[in-house]
Amino acid sequence: MASKTLSLTPLTFHVLLALADANRHGYGIIKEIAARAGARAAPTTGALYLALQRMEGEGLVEGDAKGPADADARRRYYRLTAKGKEAARQETRRLSGLVSQARAKNLVG
Amino acid sequence: MSVAGWTKRLLRLCLRTWPHPQRRRVGDSLIQAVEDARREEGHGFHWVLLECGSIVASGLRLRWSGWAGLRWSVAANVVPIGQWRAAWKQLRRAPAFAVGAVATLGVASGAGAAVLGLVQGAFLRPPDYERPSELAFIWNTDEETGERLRPSGPDVAAIRDGTGAFSSVAFINGVTDGSFARTTGPVGHVRIATATPGLFRTLGVAPALGRSLDTPVGGENALASESVVISHGLWQSALGADPDVVGATVLLNGSPVLVEGVLPAGFRLVVPPDAGLALPMDVWVPLVDPLETLRRADGRQTDRDSDNSGIAIARLASGVTFAQARSEAQAVWQREAAELPRRGRVGLALSVRPLHADATAHARGLFRALLVGVALLFFIACLNVSTLVLARGLQRRPEFTVRRALGAHSRDLLRQLSAETGVLVLLAAVVGYAVASGSARALVAWAPAELTGLAPWSWHPLALVGGAAAAGLLLLGFGTAPALRLGKAGDLDGRDLRRGAVGGRARRALVLCEVAVSVVLVLAAGLLFRTALELRGVRPGFDPEGAVSFSVSLRAPDRFRGPRDRARFVRGVTDAISALPGVSAAGVIVGLPLGGDRWSQPWGGRGTTPEEWGNTRADFRAVSSGYFEAMGVALRGGRVFTSDEDLREERRVAVVDVSLAEALVRGGQALGYNITFPLDGSVVEAEIVGIVEHVRYHDLEADGAPTIYVPYRQEASRDASFVVRSERDLDELAGQLRAVLQRMGPEVPVYGMAPLTATVDRAQAPTRFALTLMALFAAFGVLASAAGLYGILAFDVTRRSGEIGLRMALGASAGEVQKHTLIDGLRFASAGVVAGVFAAWLLAPGLEPLLFGVGSRDAATWTGSIVVVLVVVFLSSWLPSRRASRLSPSTALRGS
């Protein structure tokens, strides 16, 4: 099926990755990105929530998700929607395709 | 409170930039996230601030995309044709309202745009030079009076070479009048300017045809050089726009020259009017001599013809500021001054001023006043149309009420009313465009030369679009929005007996503002009227009635080989003119009064030397024996020059005016005294043989400097003006004068033939212009206020006819009813007058540059203006009140 390629910003992709294995709240996402990709990739809170608003609007994530049993009611947990999962997958495929092309040109080993 | 508490407070504050729905959804979570991060990672205050910044940034971005959405939805709702068509239909249903509103707004904005265009062209728009903000004038200034004086060539050369602050310096050595002809053809009069070859390069103006002045071709005397550049206007008028003109030979003052190039069509040299440069220039001749070799003006003044002062225009080097350039130039000037005799530096300083600002400084007061007048005019028009919109809204109240009852939101009504307002404003803009375009030419023709000389009329960038936008906003704010509040719940019966109903209150407020603005305009017109009267009453020192003047240029090389030839020619022409029937006197002067000619020099008493002269300057005029009688200048003592002295002199004599006599001798009995002054390169001493009345040579407003007259023979300048006094019809006389000149000197160009009254009128023209415009604005304002006031009161009377009828039936007399309505109107209109007086008190000092003989707070004018407005207010209130008193109770009650 030919689907329109969503162009994802790096932050969007990181958030999708962060939510891929667990529902997380705001700070949790930031922590996860920092741990996985380094402090440089981690967004400020304002930027993160702005991105989350946008992604919610586009249907990639959903707030009001259930957190773990002892979760603070104040914290809003986010989870990946099916559309979001698909978008993450497509982006991964796109990126790995680019990596293959770079390898073919002997840019990386 | 703990750190956590303060942090939370700060974050909540920053979150207020977020739109409410999003803030409610994620606000708490966001704050919690920040808290978590701070606690776990031990961040400091700096980090919190950064987070706050990112929260605010995100909030603004969210709002921005929200606005974008709103904009789109507004546009999507207003743009559809259906909305506009509905608005058009609504307007057609009320033609009186539509026509009135469009006409008022259209005429006012058109007139405003026309005046704005004048100001834009003459004042606001920078000249068509390359990067005009880098251009500067270099002047000498009189330390005492601050008067601008032209610098001399060597000084300008010293500055050019002595400092790196200027990337190029140009010098215009003087403008003379001369004759121009194709190799075969009639001789016409032209203005010839001599300038350094790099002038147009400095200005950044490229020629339309051929080359600029850049490469002068040999020759000693500037006018003998072989190549010239001509103006576009001259190319069209005298050379028939011949495309092969480059390289053609023409006769300039009888000598052949080559036309090197033609300047572009719109080119104007932008200089201040008191620089003594007659505009516009027709022919440009390159100045061949290096600037350093020009004779320096050093107190031993040369005569007018070989005066080597000029106008210096310089372009600042890149990165140099005016302050830097000024201080460097002044340093060079000081150095030069130290090395030269004092007499050349007496009381002079050096100044470097931005070109455009300096050239327009003289008219700044006038332009400001015009701009404010236009703004007030436009404001009144908007207020007036707003009252109309409100009145119409009142009329449509039943319609709004029903629609609201059927579920329409304010938003929908607003959308519809905005469309209607939009149509109104668009139509008014079209009318305004037509009015402005149509009147622009008339305005330029009528406006005094001071305003039109600098640049042509051009549309002000804000003129119609900005006006339409402003009108739209004002109308929406003052007219539509209040109208929307009508028809809200609680108003279903459509009647409102309370006088303070929403519509009524808003309309009253609007008319109050109109009255206030009218007061300001009427006061401005009143002050200008007084100024015009005072100017009229100024005695210029000569009698302008019944005299004619014209000028000639005596440069034909074969005919005039020296001063004696010129003096003899002038004498011959004067005799011939005096012989004409009906001519009572004829004379010659170099530099007519009020003609823009400025020629002043320092002077001293008997036996003084230039070093002792000090700073006092006097005007110098060379005149013939018949001048004083022809000009109508009264003789106060002694005698004028004899006709013998026109041709030769046994001894040096001079005539002075009473101001100089007073300055020389207390009591003014200066006959027989000697004075010393520079003449023709040396210092001469002359005996005062006559004292005449003081003449205002420069302008009507200021008294001016004292004057020293010498016989024409002594200077025999190449440019001279004749004055002829006669009782005959001046047109007939003009023809005969031309005939005389044609007979005696066919190669001598004659120009500027006009009655003397024209020169005096010209001096008064700026004031008259400002007065007429301001009076028109004031009349408009007063009419608008009167109409508004009348409209409100008449409407009230109609609306409350039931109440009035009831009151009369219960015993109120007609007089009481009338008084009641009258007081009602006067009460809030007077509040407007008070507000207007307050505003005028603040704004009046801004008018002072235009005033003469009357202060901006002059009691008589203020009283008169207030009385005028009060009378109008009274009349507009009185008419409806009479109607109220005439109501018959029975019909009124029946109608209710």
Short mmCIF file of N, CA, C and O in Angstrom, two decimals, chain B residues 294-397:
data_model
loop_
_atom_site.label_atom_id
_atom_site.label_comp_id
_atom_site.label_asym_id
_atom_site.label_seq_id
_atom_site.Cartn_x
_atom_site.Cartn_y
_atom_site.Cartn_z
N LEU B 294 40.27 78.91 -6.37
CA LEU B 294 39.23 79.92 -6.38
C LEU B 294 39.53 80.96 -5.31
O LEU B 294 40.10 80.66 -4.28
N ARG B 295 39.07 82.17 -5.60
CA ARG B 295 39.38 83.22 -4.64
C ARG B 295 38.61 82.97 -3.37
O ARG B 295 37.42 82.67 -3.37
N ARG B 296 39.27 83.14 -2.28
CA ARG B 296 38.65 82.87 -0.99
C ARG B 296 37.83 84.07 -0.57
O ARG B 296 38.22 85.20 -0.75
N ALA B 297 36.69 83.82 0.00
CA ALA B 297 35.89 84.91 0.56
C ALA B 297 36.51 85.28 1.88
O ALA B 297 36.44 84.54 2.85
N ASP B 298 37.20 86.41 1.92
CA ASP B 298 37.97 86.67 3.15
C ASP B 298 37.67 88.05 3.69
O ASP B 298 38.55 88.71 4.24
N GLY B 299 36.45 88.49 3.51
CA GLY B 299 36.12 89.79 4.08
C GLY B 299 36.43 90.89 3.09
O GLY B 299 35.71 91.88 3.00
N ARG B 300 37.48 90.71 2.33
CA ARG B 300 37.69 91.65 1.23
C ARG B 300 36.88 91.07 0.10
O ARG B 300 37.38 90.47 -0.83
N GLN B 301 35.61 91.22 0.24
CA GLN B 301 34.72 90.46 -0.61
C GLN B 301 34.88 90.84 -2.07
O GLN B 301 35.07 91.97 -2.42
N THR B 302 34.75 89.86 -2.88
CA THR B 302 34.71 90.13 -4.31
C THR B 302 33.31 90.59 -4.65
O THR B 302 32.40 90.47 -3.85
N ASP B 303 33.13 91.10 -5.84
CA ASP B 303 31.77 91.49 -6.18
C ASP B 303 30.97 90.24 -6.53
O ASP B 303 31.48 89.15 -6.62
N ARG B 304 29.73 90.47 -6.72
CA ARG B 304 28.81 89.35 -6.85
C ARG B 304 29.19 88.43 -8.00
O ARG B 304 29.08 87.22 -7.90
N ASP B 305 29.66 89.00 -9.11
CA ASP B 305 29.92 88.18 -10.27
C ASP B 305 31.08 87.23 -10.07
O ASP B 305 31.08 86.13 -10.60
N SER B 306 32.10 87.67 -9.37
CA SER B 306 33.23 86.76 -9.20
C SER B 306 33.24 86.17 -7.80
O SER B 306 34.24 85.68 -7.33
N ASP B 307 32.09 86.19 -7.17
CA ASP B 307 32.00 85.56 -5.86
C ASP B 307 32.30 84.08 -6.00
O ASP B 307 31.75 83.40 -6.85
N ASN B 308 33.18 83.60 -5.19
CA ASN B 308 33.55 82.19 -5.30
C ASN B 308 33.06 81.35 -4.16
O ASN B 308 33.63 80.31 -3.85
N SER B 309 32.02 81.80 -3.51
CA SER B 309 31.43 80.90 -2.53
C SER B 309 30.43 80.03 -3.27
O SER B 309 30.03 80.33 -4.39
N GLY B 310 30.07 78.95 -2.66
CA GLY B 310 29.15 78.06 -3.35
C GLY B 310 28.51 77.09 -2.39
O GLY B 310 28.58 77.26 -1.18
N ILE B 311 27.90 76.09 -2.95
CA ILE B 311 27.22 75.09 -2.13
C ILE B 311 28.02 73.81 -2.20
O ILE B 311 28.34 73.32 -3.29
N ALA B 312 28.36 73.28 -1.05
CA ALA B 312 29.16 72.06 -0.99
C ALA B 312 28.28 70.89 -0.59
O ALA B 312 27.59 70.95 0.43
N ILE B 313 28.29 69.86 -1.42
CA ILE B 313 27.56 68.63 -1.12
C ILE B 313 28.57 67.51 -1.02
O ILE B 313 29.41 67.35 -1.90
N ALA B 314 28.51 66.75 0.04
CA ALA B 314 29.48 65.70 0.24
C ALA B 314 28.79 64.40 0.57
O ALA B 314 27.71 64.39 1.16
N ARG B 315 29.42 63.30 0.22
CA ARG B 315 28.89 61.99 0.58
C ARG B 315 29.79 61.41 1.67
O ARG B 315 31.01 61.38 1.51
N LEU B 316 29.20 60.98 2.73
CA LEU B 316 29.98 60.41 3.82
C LEU B 316 30.62 59.11 3.37
O LEU B 316 30.00 58.31 2.67
N ALA B 317 31.87 58.89 3.80
CA ALA B 317 32.51 57.61 3.52
C ALA B 317 31.78 56.53 4.31
O ALA B 317 31.13 56.80 5.31
N SER B 318 31.87 55.30 3.82
CA SER B 318 31.09 54.24 4.47
C SER B 318 31.55 54.05 5.90
O SER B 318 32.74 54.06 6.20
N GLY B 319 30.60 53.92 6.77
CA GLY B 319 30.92 53.69 8.18
C GLY B 319 31.14 54.97 8.97
O GLY B 319 31.36 54.92 10.17
N VAL B 320 31.10 56.11 8.29
CA VAL B 320 31.34 57.37 9.02
C VAL B 320 30.00 57.98 9.42
O VAL B 320 29.08 58.03 8.62
N THR B 321 29.91 58.44 10.65
CA THR B 321 28.67 59.08 11.09
C THR B 321 28.76 60.58 10.89
O THR B 321 29.83 61.13 10.66
N PHE B 322 27.61 61.23 11.00
CA PHE B 322 27.60 62.69 10.82
C PHE B 322 28.42 63.37 11.90
O PHE B 322 29.10 64.36 11.65
N ALA B 323 28.34 62.85 13.11
CA ALA B 323 29.10 63.47 14.19
C ALA B 323 30.59 63.41 13.89
O ALA B 323 31.32 64.39 14.07
N GLN B 324 31.04 62.25 13.42
CA GLN B 324 32.47 62.12 13.10
C GLN B 324 32.85 63.09 11.99
O GLN B 324 33.85 63.80 12.09
N ALA B 325 32.04 63.09 10.93
CA ALA B 325 32.36 63.96 9.79
C ALA B 325 32.41 65.41 10.24
O ALA B 325 33.29 66.17 9.85
N ARG B 326 31.42 65.77 11.06
CA ARG B 326 31.35 67.15 11.52
C ARG B 326 32.61 67.53 12.29
O ARG B 326 33.22 68.57 12.04
N SER B 327 33.01 66.69 13.23
CA SER B 327 34.15 67.09 14.05
C SER B 327 35.42 67.11 13.23
O SER B 327 36.27 67.98 13.40
N GLU B 328 35.56 66.18 12.27
CA GLU B 328 36.77 66.21 11.45
C GLU B 328 36.80 67.45 10.57
O GLU B 328 37.83 68.11 10.43
N ALA B 329 35.66 67.77 9.97
CA ALA B 329 35.61 68.96 9.11
C ALA B 329 35.91 70.22 9.91
O ALA B 329 36.63 71.12 9.46
N GLN B 330 35.33 70.28 11.12
CA GLN B 330 35.57 71.47 11.93
C GLN B 330 37.03 71.57 12.33
O GLN B 330 37.58 72.67 12.42
N ALA B 331 37.65 70.42 12.56
CA ALA B 331 39.07 70.46 12.91
C ALA B 331 39.88 71.03 11.77
O ALA B 331 40.77 71.88 11.97
N VAL B 332 39.57 70.61 10.54
CA VAL B 332 40.28 71.15 9.38
C VAL B 332 40.04 72.65 9.28
O VAL B 332 40.97 73.43 9.04
N TRP B 333 38.80 73.05 9.48
CA TRP B 333 38.44 74.47 9.39
C TRP B 333 39.22 75.29 10.40
O TRP B 333 39.74 76.37 10.09
N GLN B 334 39.31 74.78 11.63
CA GLN B 334 40.05 75.52 12.66
C GLN B 334 41.50 75.69 12.27
O GLN B 334 42.11 76.74 12.45
N ARG B 335 42.05 74.61 11.69
CA ARG B 335 43.46 74.65 11.28
C ARG B 335 43.65 75.72 10.23
O ARG B 335 44.57 76.53 10.31
N GLU B 336 42.76 75.71 9.24
CA GLU B 336 42.87 76.72 8.18
C GLU B 336 42.72 78.11 8.77
O GLU B 336 43.43 79.05 8.40
N ALA B 337 41.76 78.25 9.68
CA ALA B 337 41.49 79.57 10.24
C ALA B 337 42.72 80.13 10.94
O ALA B 337 43.01 81.32 10.86
N ALA B 338 43.42 79.25 11.62
CA ALA B 338 44.58 79.74 12.37
C ALA B 338 45.64 80.31 11.45
O ALA B 338 46.40 81.18 11.84
N GLU B 339 45.66 79.80 10.21
CA GLU B 339 46.74 80.23 9.33
C GLU B 339 46.39 81.44 8.50
O GLU B 339 47.22 81.94 7.75
N LEU B 340 45.18 81.91 8.55
CA LEU B 340 44.80 83.01 7.66
C LEU B 340 44.37 84.21 8.47
O LEU B 340 44.04 84.10 9.64
N PRO B 341 44.39 85.37 7.83
CA PRO B 341 44.00 86.58 8.56
C PRO B 341 42.60 86.45 9.13
O PRO B 341 41.73 85.78 8.60
N ARG B 342 42.41 87.14 10.22
CA ARG B 342 41.19 86.99 10.98
C ARG B 342 39.96 87.41 10.19
O ARG B 342 38.89 86.85 10.36
N ARG B 343 40.15 88.35 9.30
CA ARG B 343 38.95 88.92 8.69
C ARG B 343 38.13 87.89 7.94
O ARG B 343 36.95 88.03 7.76
N GLY B 344 38.83 86.83 7.48
CA GLY B 344 38.04 85.83 6.76
C GLY B 344 37.25 84.93 7.68
O GLY B 344 36.40 84.17 7.24
N ARG B 345 37.56 84.99 8.95
CA ARG B 345 36.94 84.02 9.85
C ARG B 345 36.01 84.69 10.84
O ARG B 345 35.50 84.04 11.72
N VAL B 346 35.86 85.99 10.67
CA VAL B 346 35.09 86.72 11.68
C VAL B 346 33.72 86.09 11.87
O VAL B 346 32.91 86.05 10.95
N GLY B 347 33.50 85.60 13.05
CA GLY B 347 32.18 85.14 13.41
C GLY B 347 31.64 83.97 12.60
O GLY B 347 30.44 83.83 12.46
N LEU B 348 32.52 83.16 12.03
CA LEU B 348 32.02 82.06 11.23
C LEU B 348 32.36 80.72 11.87
O LEU B 348 33.41 80.54 12.45
N ALA B 349 31.45 79.79 11.72
CA ALA B 349 31.72 78.42 12.16
C ALA B 349 31.41 77.49 11.00
O ALA B 349 30.90 77.92 9.98
N LEU B 350 31.72 76.22 11.18
CA LEU B 350 31.49 75.26 10.11
C LEU B 350 30.45 74.25 10.56
O LEU B 350 30.48 73.80 11.70
N SER B 351 29.56 73.88 9.69
CA SER B 351 28.60 72.84 10.08
C SER B 351 28.41 71.85 8.94
O SER B 351 28.52 72.22 7.77
N VAL B 352 28.14 70.63 9.30
CA VAL B 352 27.88 69.57 8.33
C VAL B 352 26.48 69.04 8.65
O VAL B 352 26.24 68.56 9.74
N ARG B 353 25.57 69.14 7.69
CA ARG B 353 24.20 68.75 8.00
C ARG B 353 23.66 67.76 6.98
O ARG B 353 23.99 67.83 5.81
N PRO B 354 22.82 66.83 7.41
CA PRO B 354 22.22 65.87 6.47
C PRO B 354 21.45 66.61 5.38
O PRO B 354 20.71 67.55 5.68
N LEU B 355 21.60 66.16 4.16
CA LEU B 355 21.08 66.90 3.01
C LEU B 355 19.57 67.08 3.05
O LEU B 355 19.06 68.20 2.98
N HIS B 356 18.86 65.97 3.15
CA HIS B 356 17.41 66.06 3.02
C HIS B 356 16.81 66.84 4.19
O HIS B 356 15.95 67.69 4.01
N ALA B 357 17.27 66.54 5.38
CA ALA B 357 16.72 67.22 6.55
C ALA B 357 16.97 68.72 6.48
O ALA B 357 16.11 69.53 6.78
N ASP B 358 18.17 69.09 6.04
CA ASP B 358 18.51 70.50 5.99
C ASP B 358 17.68 71.22 4.93
O ASP B 358 17.24 72.35 5.13
N ALA B 359 17.48 70.57 3.79
CA ALA B 359 16.76 71.23 2.71
C ALA B 359 15.30 71.42 3.05
O ALA B 359 14.64 72.30 2.51
N THR B 360 14.75 70.58 3.92
CA THR B 360 13.33 70.67 4.22
C THR B 360 13.05 71.34 5.55
O THR B 360 11.90 71.50 5.93
N ALA B 361 14.11 71.71 6.27
CA ALA B 361 13.90 72.23 7.62
C ALA B 361 12.98 73.45 7.64
O ALA B 361 12.21 73.63 8.57
N HIS B 362 13.06 74.27 6.59
CA HIS B 362 12.31 75.52 6.62
C HIS B 362 10.81 75.30 6.62
O HIS B 362 10.06 76.09 7.13
N ALA B 363 10.38 74.19 6.06
CA ALA B 363 8.94 73.98 5.93
C ALA B 363 8.41 72.95 6.92
O ALA B 363 7.26 72.54 6.83
N ARG B 364 9.26 72.56 7.84
CA ARG B 364 8.85 71.47 8.72
C ARG B 364 7.60 71.85 9.51
O ARG B 364 6.68 71.04 9.66
N GLY B 365 7.57 73.07 10.00
CA GLY B 365 6.40 73.48 10.79
C GLY B 365 5.13 73.38 9.97
O GLY B 365 4.11 72.87 10.44
N LEU B 366 5.21 73.85 8.72
CA LEU B 366 4.03 73.81 7.86
C LEU B 366 3.59 72.39 7.62
O LEU B 366 2.40 72.06 7.71
N PHE B 367 4.54 71.52 7.33
CA PHE B 367 4.16 70.15 7.04
C PHE B 367 3.55 69.47 8.25
O PHE B 367 2.57 68.74 8.14
N ARG B 368 4.13 69.73 9.40
CA ARG B 368 3.58 69.10 10.61
C ARG B 368 2.14 69.53 10.80
O ARG B 368 1.26 68.72 11.09
N ALA B 369 1.93 70.85 10.64
CA ALA B 369 0.58 71.36 10.84
C ALA B 369 -0.38 70.71 9.84
O ALA B 369 -1.50 70.33 10.20
N LEU B 370 0.05 70.58 8.60
CA LEU B 370 -0.81 69.96 7.59
C LEU B 370 -1.10 68.51 7.94
O LEU B 370 -2.23 68.04 7.81
N LEU B 371 -0.08 67.79 8.38
CA LEU B 371 -0.29 66.39 8.73
C LEU B 371 -1.31 66.25 9.85
O LEU B 371 -2.21 65.42 9.80
N VAL B 372 -1.14 67.09 10.88
CA VAL B 372 -2.08 67.01 11.99
C VAL B 372 -3.48 67.37 11.52
O VAL B 372 -4.47 66.72 11.88
N GLY B 373 -3.56 68.42 10.66
CA GLY B 373 -4.86 68.81 10.14
C GLY B 373 -5.53 67.67 9.39
O GLY B 373 -6.72 67.40 9.58
N VAL B 374 -4.76 67.00 8.54
CA VAL B 374 -5.31 65.88 7.77
C VAL B 374 -5.78 64.77 8.70
O VAL B 374 -6.85 64.19 8.53
N ALA B 375 -4.96 64.47 9.71
CA ALA B 375 -5.33 63.41 10.63
C ALA B 375 -6.64 63.76 11.35
O ALA B 375 -7.54 62.92 11.48
N LEU B 376 -6.75 65.02 11.79
CA LEU B 376 -7.97 65.41 12.49
C LEU B 376 -9.18 65.38 11.56
O LEU B 376 -10.26 64.95 11.95
N LEU B 377 -8.97 65.82 10.33
CA LEU B 377 -10.06 65.79 9.36
C LEU B 377 -10.56 64.37 9.17
O LEU B 377 -11.77 64.09 9.18
N PHE B 378 -9.62 63.47 8.98
CA PHE B 378 -9.98 62.07 8.77
C PHE B 378 -10.70 61.52 9.98
O PHE B 378 -11.69 60.79 9.88
N PHE B 379 -10.18 61.89 11.16
CA PHE B 379 -10.77 61.41 12.39
C PHE B 379 -12.21 61.87 12.52
O PHE B 379 -13.11 61.10 12.84
N ILE B 380 -12.44 63.15 12.22
CA ILE B 380 -13.81 63.67 12.30
C ILE B 380 -14.71 62.93 11.32
O ILE B 380 -15.86 62.59 11.64
N ALA B 381 -14.20 62.69 10.11
CA ALA B 381 -15.03 61.99 9.13
C ALA B 381 -15.41 60.61 9.65
O ALA B 381 -16.56 60.18 9.52
N CYS B 382 -14.44 59.92 10.24
CA CYS B 382 -14.75 58.59 10.77
C CYS B 382 -15.77 58.68 11.89
O CYS B 382 -16.71 57.87 11.97
N LEU B 383 -15.60 59.67 12.77
CA LEU B 383 -16.56 59.83 13.87
C LEU B 383 -17.95 60.07 13.31
O LEU B 383 -18.94 59.48 13.77
N ASN B 384 -18.01 60.94 12.30
CA ASN B 384 -19.29 61.28 11.73
C ASN B 384 -19.96 60.06 11.13
O ASN B 384 -21.16 59.80 11.35
N VAL B 385 -19.20 59.31 10.36
CA VAL B 385 -19.79 58.11 9.74
C VAL B 385 -20.15 57.10 10.81
O VAL B 385 -21.14 56.37 10.67
N SER B 386 -19.38 57.05 11.88
CA SER B 386 -19.75 56.14 12.96
C SER B 386 -21.10 56.49 13.55
O SER B 386 -21.90 55.60 13.87
N THR B 387 -21.38 57.79 13.69
CA THR B 387 -22.71 58.14 14.21
C THR B 387 -23.78 57.68 13.23
O THR B 387 -24.84 57.22 13.64
N LEU B 388 -23.47 57.81 11.93
CA LEU B 388 -24.44 57.34 10.95
C LEU B 388 -24.66 55.84 11.08
O LEU B 388 -25.79 55.36 11.02
N VAL B 389 -23.54 55.11 11.25
CA VAL B 389 -23.65 53.66 11.39
C VAL B 389 -24.47 53.30 12.62
O VAL B 389 -25.33 52.42 12.60
N LEU B 390 -24.21 54.04 13.69
CA LEU B 390 -24.95 53.78 14.92
C LEU B 390 -26.43 54.07 14.73
O LEU B 390 -27.29 53.30 15.16
N ALA B 391 -26.70 55.19 14.07
CA ALA B 391 -28.10 55.55 13.86
C ALA B 391 -28.79 54.47 13.05
O ALA B 391 -29.92 54.07 13.33
N ARG B 392 -28.08 54.00 12.04
CA ARG B 392 -28.65 52.94 11.22
C ARG B 392 -28.85 51.68 12.04
O ARG B 392 -29.86 50.96 11.89
N GLY B 393 -27.90 51.45 12.94
CA GLY B 393 -28.04 50.30 13.82
C GLY B 393 -29.29 50.41 14.68
O GLY B 393 -30.02 49.44 14.90
N LEU B 394 -29.51 51.62 15.17
CA LEU B 394 -30.72 51.84 15.97
C LEU B 394 -31.96 51.53 15.16
O LEU B 394 -32.92 50.94 15.64
N GLN B 395 -31.90 51.91 13.89
CA GLN B 395 -33.06 51.65 13.03
C GLN B 395 -33.30 50.16 12.84
O GLN B 395 -34.43 49.71 12.70
N ARG B 396 -32.19 49.42 12.82
CA ARG B 396 -32.34 48.00 12.52
C ARG B 396 -32.45 47.17 13.78
O ARG B 396 -32.32 45.95 13.74
N ARG B 397 -32.71 47.86 14.87
CA ARG B 397 -32.78 47.11 16.12
C ARG B 397 -33.81 46.00 16.08
O ARG B 397 -33.54 44.90 16.54
#
